[in-house]
Short mmCIF file of N, CA, C and O in Angstrom, two decimals:
data_model
loop_
_atom_site.label_atom_id
_atom_site.label_comp_id
_atom_site.label_asym_id
_atom_site.label_seq_id
_atom_site.Cartn_x
_atom_site.Cartn_y
_atom_site.Cartn_z
N MET Z 269 0.90 -0.83 0.37
CA MET Z 269 -0.18 -0.09 -0.45
C MET Z 269 1.60 1.42 0.03
O MET Z 269 0.63 2.99 -0.98
N ALA Z 270 2.38 1.07 0.61
CA ALA Z 270 2.54 2.38 1.29
C ALA Z 270 3.59 2.71 -0.57
O ALA Z 270 3.98 4.10 -1.14
N ASP Z 271 3.85 1.84 -1.18
CA ASP Z 271 4.03 1.85 -2.74
C ASP Z 271 3.46 2.48 -3.32
O ASP Z 271 3.56 3.58 -4.01
N PHE Z 272 2.39 2.22 -3.71
CA PHE Z 272 0.82 2.82 -4.55
C PHE Z 272 1.10 4.11 -4.34
O PHE Z 272 0.97 5.25 -5.19
N ALA Z 273 0.98 5.10 -2.09
CA ALA Z 273 1.57 5.37 -2.27
C ALA Z 273 2.06 6.35 -2.35
O ALA Z 273 1.78 7.64 -3.80
N ASN Z 274 3.27 6.36 -2.47
CA ASN Z 274 4.45 6.43 -2.46
C ASN Z 274 4.27 6.94 -4.24
O ASN Z 274 4.28 8.12 -5.09
N GLN Z 275 3.26 5.97 -5.92
CA GLN Z 275 3.29 6.83 -7.13
C GLN Z 275 2.62 7.22 -7.24
O GLN Z 275 2.51 8.02 -7.88
N LEU Z 276 1.13 7.50 -6.05
CA LEU Z 276 1.29 8.37 -6.54
C LEU Z 276 0.71 10.04 -6.00
O LEU Z 276 0.46 10.29 -7.05
N ALA Z 277 1.90 9.73 -5.42
CA ALA Z 277 2.24 11.29 -5.11
C ALA Z 277 3.17 11.62 -6.05
O ALA Z 277 3.26 13.07 -6.30
N GLY Z 278 4.18 10.43 -6.25
CA GLY Z 278 4.55 10.46 -7.77
C GLY Z 278 4.01 11.08 -9.22
O GLY Z 278 4.00 12.24 -9.00
N ILE Z 279 2.83 10.72 -9.10
CA ILE Z 279 1.96 11.15 -10.49
C ILE Z 279 1.00 12.51 -10.08
O ILE Z 279 1.11 13.64 -11.60
N LEU Z 280 1.20 12.40 -8.30
CA LEU Z 280 0.65 13.78 -8.88
C LEU Z 280 1.32 14.89 -8.51
O LEU Z 280 0.34 16.62 -9.25
N ASP Z 281 2.46 14.84 -8.55
CA ASP Z 281 4.03 15.86 -8.18
C ASP Z 281 3.91 16.79 -9.97
O ASP Z 281 3.82 18.00 -10.15
N GLU Z 282 4.11 15.29 -10.51
CA GLU Z 282 4.01 15.50 -11.76
C GLU Z 282 3.22 16.19 -12.50
O GLU Z 282 3.17 17.27 -13.53
N VAL Z 283 2.60 15.96 -12.80
CA VAL Z 283 0.72 16.30 -13.47
C VAL Z 283 0.54 18.01 -13.29
O VAL Z 283 -0.02 19.49 -12.93
N CYS Z 284 0.42 18.31 -10.93
CA CYS Z 284 -0.04 19.69 -10.47
C CYS Z 284 1.93 20.26 -10.59
O CYS Z 284 1.31 21.78 -10.29
N GLY Z 285 2.24 19.72 -11.33
CA GLY Z 285 3.35 20.96 -11.53
C GLY Z 285 4.61 21.03 -10.34
O GLY Z 285 5.18 22.40 -10.19
N THR Z 286 3.96 20.80 -8.98
CA THR Z 286 4.67 20.70 -8.13
C THR Z 286 6.39 19.25 -8.23
O THR Z 286 6.94 20.00 -6.49
N HIS Z 287 7.30 19.11 -8.29
CA HIS Z 287 7.62 17.88 -9.18
C HIS Z 287 8.88 18.81 -9.14
O HIS Z 287 9.32 19.40 -9.69
N ASP Z 288 10.38 18.87 -8.42
CA ASP Z 288 11.77 19.30 -8.94
C ASP Z 288 11.36 18.97 -10.44
O ASP Z 288 11.88 18.59 -10.49
N HIS Z 289 11.80 20.30 -11.02
CA HIS Z 289 12.74 19.91 -12.39
C HIS Z 289 13.85 20.38 -12.66
O HIS Z 289 14.16 22.00 -11.84
N SER Z 290 14.76 20.27 -13.67
CA SER Z 290 15.62 20.29 -14.40
C SER Z 290 15.71 21.61 -14.58
O SER Z 290 15.05 21.44 -15.56
N MET Z 291 16.72 22.80 -14.74
CA MET Z 291 16.40 23.97 -15.65
C MET Z 291 17.16 23.20 -16.27
O MET Z 291 18.03 25.10 -16.93
N SER Z 292 18.13 22.27 -16.99
CA SER Z 292 19.34 22.40 -17.84
C SER Z 292 18.66 23.42 -18.91
O SER Z 292 17.85 22.75 -20.17
N ARG Z 293 19.56 24.05 -19.93
CA ARG Z 293 18.78 24.53 -21.35
C ARG Z 293 19.11 23.12 -22.15
O ARG Z 293 18.35 24.03 -23.04
N ASN Z 294 19.28 22.14 -21.96
CA ASN Z 294 18.97 20.69 -22.55
C ASN Z 294 18.43 19.85 -22.32
O ASN Z 294 18.09 19.16 -22.90
N ARG Z 295 17.39 20.50 -21.81
CA ARG Z 295 16.34 19.73 -21.11
C ARG Z 295 15.62 19.42 -22.45
O ARG Z 295 15.03 20.42 -23.54
N PRO Z 296 14.43 18.21 -22.43
CA PRO Z 296 13.37 18.31 -23.96
C PRO Z 296 12.75 19.40 -23.41
O PRO Z 296 12.19 19.58 -22.26
N TYR Z 297 11.68 20.12 -23.96
CA TYR Z 297 10.79 20.39 -24.66
C TYR Z 297 8.89 19.43 -24.55
O TYR Z 297 8.95 18.94 -25.35
N SER Z 298 9.21 19.11 -22.96
CA SER Z 298 8.42 17.74 -22.78
C SER Z 298 6.62 18.10 -22.48
O SER Z 298 5.72 16.40 -22.33
N GLY Z 299 6.56 18.87 -22.28
CA GLY Z 299 5.16 19.42 -21.93
C GLY Z 299 3.69 19.93 -23.35
O GLY Z 299 4.12 19.09 -24.21
N GLN Z 300 2.62 20.40 -23.38
CA GLN Z 300 1.98 20.16 -24.01
C GLN Z 300 2.34 21.39 -25.64
O GLN Z 300 3.09 21.99 -24.83
N PRO Z 301 1.61 20.73 -26.45
CA PRO Z 301 2.39 21.83 -27.71
C PRO Z 301 2.75 23.19 -28.16
O PRO Z 301 3.20 23.69 -27.30
N HIS Z 302 1.56 23.82 -26.59
CA HIS Z 302 0.62 24.92 -27.40
C HIS Z 302 1.52 25.70 -25.73
O HIS Z 302 1.20 27.06 -25.75
N THR Z 303 2.36 25.14 -24.58
CA THR Z 303 2.57 26.05 -24.05
C THR Z 303 3.81 26.46 -23.87
O THR Z 303 3.98 25.20 -24.99
N VAL Z 304 4.97 26.76 -22.61
CA VAL Z 304 6.15 27.47 -22.97
C VAL Z 304 7.28 26.35 -22.84
O VAL Z 304 8.38 26.07 -22.79
N THR Z 305 6.23 25.24 -22.26
CA THR Z 305 6.88 23.87 -21.83
C THR Z 305 6.97 22.68 -22.83
O THR Z 305 7.50 22.33 -22.82
N GLY Z 306 6.50 22.74 -24.13
CA GLY Z 306 5.90 22.41 -25.04
C GLY Z 306 7.13 23.36 -26.28
O GLY Z 306 8.07 23.45 -26.33
N GLU Z 307 6.33 22.90 -27.31
CA GLU Z 307 6.70 23.05 -28.73
C GLU Z 307 7.06 24.96 -28.66
O GLU Z 307 7.75 24.87 -28.80
N ARG Z 308 5.79 25.92 -28.56
CA ARG Z 308 5.61 26.66 -28.21
C ARG Z 308 7.19 27.30 -27.83
O ARG Z 308 7.15 27.90 -28.12
N GLY Z 309 7.49 26.44 -26.99
CA GLY Z 309 8.52 27.66 -25.92
C GLY Z 309 9.99 27.18 -26.54
O GLY Z 309 10.91 28.12 -25.55
N SER Z 310 9.98 26.18 -26.96
CA SER Z 310 11.17 26.22 -28.25
C SER Z 310 11.56 27.30 -28.91
O SER Z 310 12.89 27.28 -30.25
N THR Z 311 10.53 28.16 -29.00
CA THR Z 311 10.75 29.25 -30.17
C THR Z 311 12.06 30.47 -29.48
O THR Z 311 11.87 30.80 -28.33
N GLU Z 312 13.17 30.97 -30.70
CA GLU Z 312 13.84 31.74 -30.41
C GLU Z 312 13.60 33.10 -30.17
O GLU Z 312 12.50 32.96 -30.76
N ILE Z 313 13.88 33.39 -29.21
CA ILE Z 313 13.22 34.64 -29.26
C ILE Z 313 14.49 35.70 -29.62
O ILE Z 313 15.80 35.71 -29.56
N ARG Z 314 13.65 36.80 -30.74
CA ARG Z 314 14.53 37.38 -31.53
C ARG Z 314 13.96 39.08 -31.52
O ARG Z 314 12.40 39.26 -31.24
N GLY Z 315 14.73 39.48 -31.58
CA GLY Z 315 14.74 41.40 -31.93
C GLY Z 315 14.10 41.97 -31.19
O GLY Z 315 13.05 43.23 -30.45
N ILE Z 316 14.44 42.07 -29.14
CA ILE Z 316 13.82 42.17 -27.84
C ILE Z 316 15.08 42.84 -27.41
O ILE Z 316 15.40 41.50 -27.20
N THR Z 317 14.65 43.52 -26.64
CA THR Z 317 15.71 44.38 -26.04
C THR Z 317 15.60 43.95 -24.51
O THR Z 317 14.58 43.50 -24.58
N PHE Z 318 16.28 44.45 -23.54
CA PHE Z 318 16.17 43.91 -22.71
C PHE Z 318 15.12 44.94 -22.01
O PHE Z 318 14.09 44.66 -20.87
N ARG Z 319 14.66 45.94 -22.34
CA ARG Z 319 14.05 47.13 -22.42
C ARG Z 319 12.52 46.75 -22.63
O ARG Z 319 11.97 46.46 -21.63
N ASP Z 320 12.63 46.21 -23.10
CA ASP Z 320 11.52 45.45 -24.08
C ASP Z 320 11.07 43.89 -23.24
O ASP Z 320 9.26 44.50 -22.76
N LEU Z 321 11.87 43.78 -22.76
CA LEU Z 321 11.41 42.07 -21.35
C LEU Z 321 11.14 43.12 -20.39
O LEU Z 321 10.36 42.85 -20.01
N ARG Z 322 11.39 44.16 -19.30
CA ARG Z 322 11.04 44.73 -18.73
C ARG Z 322 9.98 45.49 -18.99
O ARG Z 322 8.95 45.17 -18.44
N ASP Z 323 9.28 45.80 -19.21
CA ASP Z 323 8.44 46.65 -20.67
C ASP Z 323 7.10 45.26 -20.66
O ASP Z 323 6.12 45.43 -19.98
N CYS Z 324 7.44 44.22 -21.19
CA CYS Z 324 6.64 43.06 -21.25
C CYS Z 324 6.32 42.03 -20.21
O CYS Z 324 5.01 42.03 -19.56
N PHE Z 325 7.35 42.20 -18.82
CA PHE Z 325 6.74 42.39 -17.63
C PHE Z 325 5.89 42.59 -16.94
O PHE Z 325 5.12 42.40 -15.84
N LEU Z 326 6.00 43.97 -16.71
CA LEU Z 326 5.55 44.66 -16.49
C LEU Z 326 3.80 44.79 -16.54
O LEU Z 326 3.07 44.35 -15.66
N ARG Z 327 3.38 44.79 -17.79
CA ARG Z 327 2.52 44.37 -18.29
C ARG Z 327 2.05 42.85 -17.64
O ARG Z 327 0.38 42.83 -17.48
N ALA Z 328 2.48 42.26 -18.03
CA ALA Z 328 2.62 40.38 -17.54
C ALA Z 328 1.88 40.68 -16.03
O ALA Z 328 1.49 40.23 -15.89
N PHE Z 329 2.57 41.62 -15.33
CA PHE Z 329 2.56 41.54 -13.50
C PHE Z 329 1.40 41.97 -13.13
O PHE Z 329 0.77 41.32 -12.54
N VAL Z 330 0.77 43.00 -14.04
CA VAL Z 330 -0.14 43.97 -14.28
C VAL Z 330 -1.48 43.04 -14.50
O VAL Z 330 -2.47 42.60 -13.93
N GLN Z 331 -1.94 42.55 -15.51
CA GLN Z 331 -2.61 41.20 -16.09
C GLN Z 331 -2.93 40.20 -15.19
O GLN Z 331 -3.44 39.47 -15.09
N SER Z 332 -1.80 39.79 -14.44
CA SER Z 332 -1.99 38.72 -13.28
C SER Z 332 -2.36 39.64 -11.81
O SER Z 332 -2.67 38.08 -11.29
N HIS Z 333 -3.51 40.02 -12.13
CA HIS Z 333 -3.23 40.82 -10.91
C HIS Z 333 -5.68 40.42 -11.44
O HIS Z 333 -6.10 40.46 -12.86
N SER Z 334 -5.74 40.09 -10.09
CA SER Z 334 -7.71 40.53 -10.28
C SER Z 334 -8.10 41.89 -10.97
O SER Z 334 -8.48 43.08 -10.36
N VAL Z 335 -9.12 42.04 -11.93
CA VAL Z 335 -9.48 43.53 -11.65
C VAL Z 335 -10.42 43.85 -11.45
O VAL Z 335 -11.45 44.60 -11.78
N TYR Z 336 -11.74 42.24 -10.78
CA TYR Z 336 -12.61 42.78 -9.84
C TYR Z 336 -12.95 42.99 -9.07
O TYR Z 336 -12.11 41.75 -7.68
N ARG Z 337 -13.55 42.76 -7.93
CA ARG Z 337 -13.57 42.95 -6.86
C ARG Z 337 -14.25 41.61 -5.96
O ARG Z 337 -14.96 41.28 -6.85
N ASP Z 338 -13.91 41.21 -5.11
CA ASP Z 338 -14.34 39.09 -5.66
C ASP Z 338 -16.08 39.07 -4.97
O ASP Z 338 -16.63 39.80 -4.24
N GLY Z 339 -16.25 37.91 -5.65
CA GLY Z 339 -17.70 37.69 -6.01
C GLY Z 339 -18.32 38.59 -6.23
O GLY Z 339 -19.10 38.72 -6.91
N THR Z 340 -18.07 40.00 -7.35
CA THR Z 340 -18.52 40.42 -8.87
C THR Z 340 -18.03 40.95 -9.73
O THR Z 340 -17.12 40.22 -9.94
N ILE Z 341 -18.92 41.42 -9.97
CA ILE Z 341 -18.18 42.23 -11.33
C ILE Z 341 -17.82 44.63 -11.30
O ILE Z 341 -18.06 44.73 -11.56
N GLU Z 342 -17.54 44.25 -9.60
CA GLU Z 342 -17.18 45.99 -9.09
C GLU Z 342 -15.96 45.93 -10.17
O GLU Z 342 -14.75 44.80 -9.07
N PRO Z 343 -15.80 47.06 -10.52
CA PRO Z 343 -13.98 47.55 -11.43
C PRO Z 343 -13.22 47.85 -9.67
O PRO Z 343 -13.57 48.06 -9.08
N LEU Z 344 -11.66 45.92 -10.03
CA LEU Z 344 -11.10 47.44 -8.22
C LEU Z 344 -10.43 47.75 -9.46
O LEU Z 344 -9.16 47.76 -9.85
N GLN Z 345 -9.82 48.97 -8.20
CA GLN Z 345 -8.97 49.47 -8.95
C GLN Z 345 -8.01 50.17 -8.45
O GLN Z 345 -8.22 49.86 -7.08
N PRO Z 346 -6.58 50.17 -8.16
CA PRO Z 346 -6.25 51.32 -9.79
C PRO Z 346 -6.29 49.27 -11.27
O PRO Z 346 -6.01 50.08 -11.70
N ASN Z 347 -6.44 48.20 -9.70
CA ASN Z 347 -6.22 47.41 -10.91
C ASN Z 347 -6.59 47.04 -12.73
O ASN Z 347 -6.73 47.04 -13.33
N HIS Z 348 -8.16 47.59 -12.57
CA HIS Z 348 -8.87 47.71 -14.27
C HIS Z 348 -8.72 48.87 -14.68
O HIS Z 348 -8.34 47.57 -16.19
N ALA Z 349 -7.83 49.51 -14.44
CA ALA Z 349 -7.55 51.00 -14.93
C ALA Z 349 -6.42 50.34 -15.55
O ALA Z 349 -5.91 50.20 -16.65
N LEU Z 350 -5.61 49.63 -15.04
CA LEU Z 350 -4.42 49.49 -15.36
C LEU Z 350 -3.91 48.28 -16.24
O LEU Z 350 -2.97 47.85 -17.69
N SER Z 351 -4.53 47.03 -16.00
CA SER Z 351 -4.81 45.78 -16.71
C SER Z 351 -5.66 46.33 -18.53
O SER Z 351 -5.19 46.47 -19.12
N ASN Z 352 -6.33 47.92 -18.40
CA ASN Z 352 -6.91 48.38 -19.17
C ASN Z 352 -5.95 48.89 -20.58
O ASN Z 352 -5.54 48.69 -21.45
N GLU Z 353 -4.93 49.51 -19.62
CA GLU Z 353 -3.33 50.28 -19.65
C GLU Z 353 -3.09 48.82 -20.60
O GLU Z 353 -2.12 48.96 -21.31
N ALA Z 354 -2.14 48.25 -19.20
CA ALA Z 354 -1.99 47.07 -19.84
C ALA Z 354 -2.22 46.13 -21.52
O ALA Z 354 -1.59 46.00 -22.03
N SER Z 355 -2.83 46.00 -21.50
CA SER Z 355 -3.81 46.02 -22.61
C SER Z 355 -3.12 45.86 -23.93
O SER Z 355 -3.44 45.33 -25.13
N LYS Z 356 -2.98 47.64 -23.85
CA LYS Z 356 -2.38 48.63 -24.93
C LYS Z 356 -1.50 47.56 -25.70
O LYS Z 356 -0.82 48.45 -26.83
N GLY Z 357 -0.45 46.17 -25.54
CA GLY Z 357 0.35 46.62 -25.00
C GLY Z 357 2.10 47.47 -25.91
O GLY Z 357 2.39 48.43 -24.32
N GLU Z 358 2.38 47.98 -26.45
CA GLU Z 358 3.62 48.76 -27.56
C GLU Z 358 2.93 49.64 -26.08
O GLU Z 358 3.92 50.29 -26.13
N ARG Z 359 1.92 50.20 -26.82
CA ARG Z 359 1.57 51.64 -27.32
C ARG Z 359 0.93 51.74 -25.53
O ARG Z 359 0.71 52.91 -25.34
N ALA Z 360 1.12 51.07 -24.52
CA ALA Z 360 0.04 50.93 -22.68
C ALA Z 360 1.47 52.19 -22.42
O ALA Z 360 2.12 52.42 -22.92
N CYS Z 361 1.29 53.08 -21.45
CA CYS Z 361 1.91 53.94 -20.44
C CYS Z 361 1.69 53.57 -19.00
O CYS Z 361 1.07 53.30 -18.56
N ILE Z 362 2.93 52.96 -18.79
CA ILE Z 362 2.54 51.83 -17.10
C ILE Z 362 4.17 52.32 -16.38
O ILE Z 362 5.22 51.87 -17.64
N CYS Z 363 4.62 52.61 -15.91
CA CYS Z 363 5.95 52.94 -15.01
C CYS Z 363 5.58 52.07 -14.44
O CYS Z 363 5.14 51.38 -12.89
N GLU Z 364 6.79 51.22 -13.50
CA GLU Z 364 6.99 50.36 -12.79
C GLU Z 364 6.62 50.89 -11.21
O GLU Z 364 5.78 49.42 -10.16
N GLY Z 365 6.53 52.01 -11.22
CA GLY Z 365 5.88 52.26 -9.66
C GLY Z 365 4.36 52.01 -10.04
O GLY Z 365 3.40 52.22 -8.80
N ASP Z 366 3.94 51.66 -11.49
CA ASP Z 366 2.61 51.11 -10.53
C ASP Z 366 1.79 50.34 -10.47
O ASP Z 366 0.89 50.15 -9.56
N ILE Z 367 3.14 49.39 -10.44
CA ILE Z 367 2.77 47.99 -9.96
C ILE Z 367 2.54 47.99 -8.38
O ILE Z 367 2.06 46.72 -7.35
N TYR Z 368 3.17 49.18 -7.92
CA TYR Z 368 3.03 48.73 -6.47
C TYR Z 368 1.11 49.63 -6.46
O TYR Z 368 0.95 49.30 -4.73
N ALA Z 369 0.88 49.43 -6.85
CA ALA Z 369 -0.49 50.42 -5.95
C ALA Z 369 -1.14 49.07 -6.56
O ALA Z 369 -2.58 49.54 -5.82
N LEU Z 370 -0.53 48.19 -6.70
CA LEU Z 370 -2.16 47.26 -7.66
C LEU Z 370 -2.81 46.07 -5.73
O LEU Z 370 -1.78 46.26 -4.75
N LYS Z 371 -3.79 46.40 -6.70
CA LYS Z 371 -4.35 45.25 -4.83
C LYS Z 371 -4.71 44.11 -5.02
O LYS Z 371 -4.36 43.03 -5.68
N GLY Z 372 -4.43 43.17 -4.01
CA GLY Z 372 -4.98 41.90 -3.81
C GLY Z 372 -3.74 41.25 -4.19
O GLY Z 372 -2.57 41.42 -4.67
N ASP Z 373 -4.26 39.82 -4.07
CA ASP Z 373 -2.52 38.93 -4.66
C ASP Z 373 -2.03 38.61 -6.44
O ASP Z 373 -3.31 38.69 -7.32
N PHE Z 374 -2.05 37.58 -6.68
CA PHE Z 374 -0.97 37.40 -7.84
C PHE Z 374 -1.10 35.74 -7.83
O PHE Z 374 -0.38 35.67 -6.70
N ASP Z 375 -1.22 34.98 -9.25
CA ASP Z 375 -0.94 34.20 -9.44
C ASP Z 375 0.57 34.09 -10.27
O ASP Z 375 1.02 34.59 -11.21
N PRO Z 376 2.23 34.36 -9.46
CA PRO Z 376 2.75 34.06 -10.12
C PRO Z 376 3.03 32.89 -11.59
O PRO Z 376 3.67 33.56 -12.67
N ILE Z 377 2.19 32.04 -12.10
CA ILE Z 377 3.13 31.21 -12.57
C ILE Z 377 1.50 32.06 -14.22
O ILE Z 377 2.72 32.32 -15.01
N ALA Z 378 1.01 32.77 -13.98
CA ALA Z 378 -0.01 33.60 -15.10
C ALA Z 378 0.57 34.67 -15.15
O ALA Z 378 0.97 34.96 -16.37
N VAL Z 379 1.83 35.55 -14.57
CA VAL Z 379 3.20 36.75 -14.64
C VAL Z 379 3.47 35.31 -15.70
O VAL Z 379 3.58 36.49 -16.56
N VAL Z 380 5.08 34.26 -15.84
CA VAL Z 380 5.41 33.51 -16.54
C VAL Z 380 3.94 33.53 -17.64
O VAL Z 380 5.19 33.75 -19.08
N GLN Z 381 3.06 33.30 -17.62
CA GLN Z 381 2.36 32.80 -18.90
C GLN Z 381 2.14 33.60 -19.99
O GLN Z 381 2.42 33.82 -20.79
N ASN Z 382 1.29 34.10 -18.95
CA ASN Z 382 1.07 36.23 -19.50
C ASN Z 382 2.69 37.45 -19.93
O ASN Z 382 2.92 37.75 -21.03
N LEU Z 383 3.45 37.13 -19.40
CA LEU Z 383 5.50 36.87 -19.65
C LEU Z 383 5.60 36.73 -21.47
O LEU Z 383 5.64 37.07 -22.56
N CYS Z 384 5.32 35.44 -20.62
CA CYS Z 384 5.65 34.49 -23.28
C CYS Z 384 4.89 35.50 -23.73
O CYS Z 384 5.19 35.94 -25.23
N CYS Z 385 3.40 34.80 -23.45
CA CYS Z 385 2.34 35.98 -24.59
C CYS Z 385 3.21 37.08 -24.43
O CYS Z 385 2.73 38.29 -25.92
N GLU Z 386 3.43 38.23 -24.26
CA GLU Z 386 3.19 40.17 -24.22
C GLU Z 386 5.09 39.98 -25.62
O GLU Z 386 5.11 40.32 -26.14
N VAL Z 387 5.55 38.98 -24.82
CA VAL Z 387 7.38 38.63 -25.29
C VAL Z 387 6.78 37.79 -27.21
O VAL Z 387 7.05 38.99 -28.22
N GLU Z 388 5.86 37.52 -26.86
CA GLU Z 388 5.66 36.39 -28.45
C GLU Z 388 4.84 37.86 -29.38
O GLU Z 388 4.92 38.11 -30.71
N LYS Z 389 3.97 38.75 -28.59
CA LYS Z 389 3.29 39.50 -30.02
C LYS Z 389 4.13 40.83 -29.77
O LYS Z 389 4.10 40.98 -31.16
N LEU Z 390 4.89 41.30 -29.05
CA LEU Z 390 5.79 42.05 -29.17
C LEU Z 390 7.07 40.80 -31.15
O LEU Z 390 7.26 42.11 -31.72
N MET Z 391 7.41 39.89 -30.87
CA MET Z 391 8.11 39.45 -31.69
C MET Z 391 6.64 39.25 -33.25
O MET Z 391 7.23 39.02 -34.03
N ARG Z 392 5.44 39.83 -32.87
CA ARG Z 392 4.31 40.03 -34.21
C ARG Z 392 4.70 38.05 -34.34
O ARG Z 392 3.93 37.57 -35.69
N ILE Z 393 4.53 37.03 -33.68
CA ILE Z 393 3.76 35.86 -33.59
C ILE Z 393 2.30 35.07 -32.74
O ILE Z 393 2.65 34.07 -32.46
N TYR Z 394 2.14 35.90 -31.95
CA TYR Z 394 0.82 35.45 -30.94
C TYR Z 394 0.81 35.27 -32.24
O TYR Z 394 -0.35 35.78 -32.69
N PRO Z 395 -0.33 33.93 -31.72
CA PRO Z 395 -0.86 33.65 -30.70
C PRO Z 395 0.44 32.04 -30.94
O PRO Z 395 -0.04 30.99 -32.03
N ASN Z 396 1.62 31.66 -30.58
CA ASN Z 396 2.83 30.95 -31.61
C ASN Z 396 2.04 30.16 -31.31
O ASN Z 396 2.17 28.67 -31.06
N VAL Z 397 1.18 29.41 -32.06
CA VAL Z 397 0.65 27.78 -32.53
C VAL Z 397 0.37 27.21 -33.63
O VAL Z 397 0.14 28.87 -34.38
N PRO Z 398 0.05 26.20 -33.94
CA PRO Z 398 -0.65 25.84 -35.93
C PRO Z 398 -1.50 26.08 -35.18
O PRO Z 398 -2.54 26.24 -35.13
N ARG Z 399 -2.15 26.90 -36.82
CA ARG Z 399 -3.41 27.14 -37.04
C ARG Z 399 -4.25 25.84 -36.82
O ARG Z 399 -3.70 24.94 -37.15
N LEU Z 400 -5.90 25.86 -36.85
CA LEU Z 400 -6.44 24.80 -36.74
C LEU Z 400 -6.61 24.33 -38.29
O LEU Z 400 -6.52 25.04 -39.44
N ARG Z 401 -7.48 22.92 -38.63
CA ARG Z 401 -7.01 22.87 -39.18
C ARG Z 401 -9.14 21.88 -40.04
O ARG Z 401 -9.15 21.29 -38.67
N ALA Z 402 -9.80 21.56 -40.50
CA ALA Z 402 -11.04 21.35 -40.37
C ALA Z 402 -10.47 20.02 -41.28
O ALA Z 402 -9.90 19.62 -41.52
N GLU Z 403 -11.30 19.40 -40.25
CA GLU Z 403 -11.57 17.94 -41.28
C GLU Z 403 -12.15 16.97 -41.28
O GLU Z 403 -13.73 17.26 -40.31
N LYS Z 404 -12.32 15.95 -41.63
CA LYS Z 404 -13.50 15.69 -42.52
C LYS Z 404 -14.70 14.64 -41.31
O LYS Z 404 -13.57 14.13 -40.95
N GLY Z 405 -15.94 15.15 -41.37
CA GLY Z 405 -16.25 13.69 -40.36
C GLY Z 405 -16.51 14.21 -38.81
O GLY Z 405 -17.03 13.69 -38.20
N VAL Z 406 -16.03 15.51 -38.82
CA VAL Z 406 -15.88 16.45 -37.60
C VAL Z 406 -16.59 17.76 -37.44
O VAL Z 406 -16.87 18.43 -38.10
N SER Z 407 -18.14 17.25 -36.08
CA SER Z 407 -19.47 18.46 -36.63
C SER Z 407 -18.44 19.20 -35.47
O SER Z 407 -18.01 18.73 -34.32
N LYS Z 408 -18.89 20.59 -35.89
CA LYS Z 408 -19.09 21.76 -35.63
C LYS Z 408 -19.17 21.84 -33.56
O LYS Z 408 -20.52 20.99 -33.77
#
């Protein structure tokens, strides 16, 4: 029974992403194809400066915060206004001091995912996934 429990714990760690993983640059891209750990993540970053990356991070960080008060559709300020501004991409006007005014918690994994999307947008490759193809015999 203990062996089964250990196996189950290992599977849950792997599925939930809590298992230690190597950060070696030589590791395989073994995630789902549309994720940064899959095929999408193997795209080299080109044409991005460190300042661009900083701007992408600021927008991603803002977009990883809640924009509504818990359990309502009432905008949570300044999060709502900053998120609307961040959605303008490279035309946004956000300074690093703005992020200290954000209210509530954020999801660190959402920051990573949003950062990758912001970089793809600057590279003009967003959403970096293969085009969908219609197949015969598949209903809508």
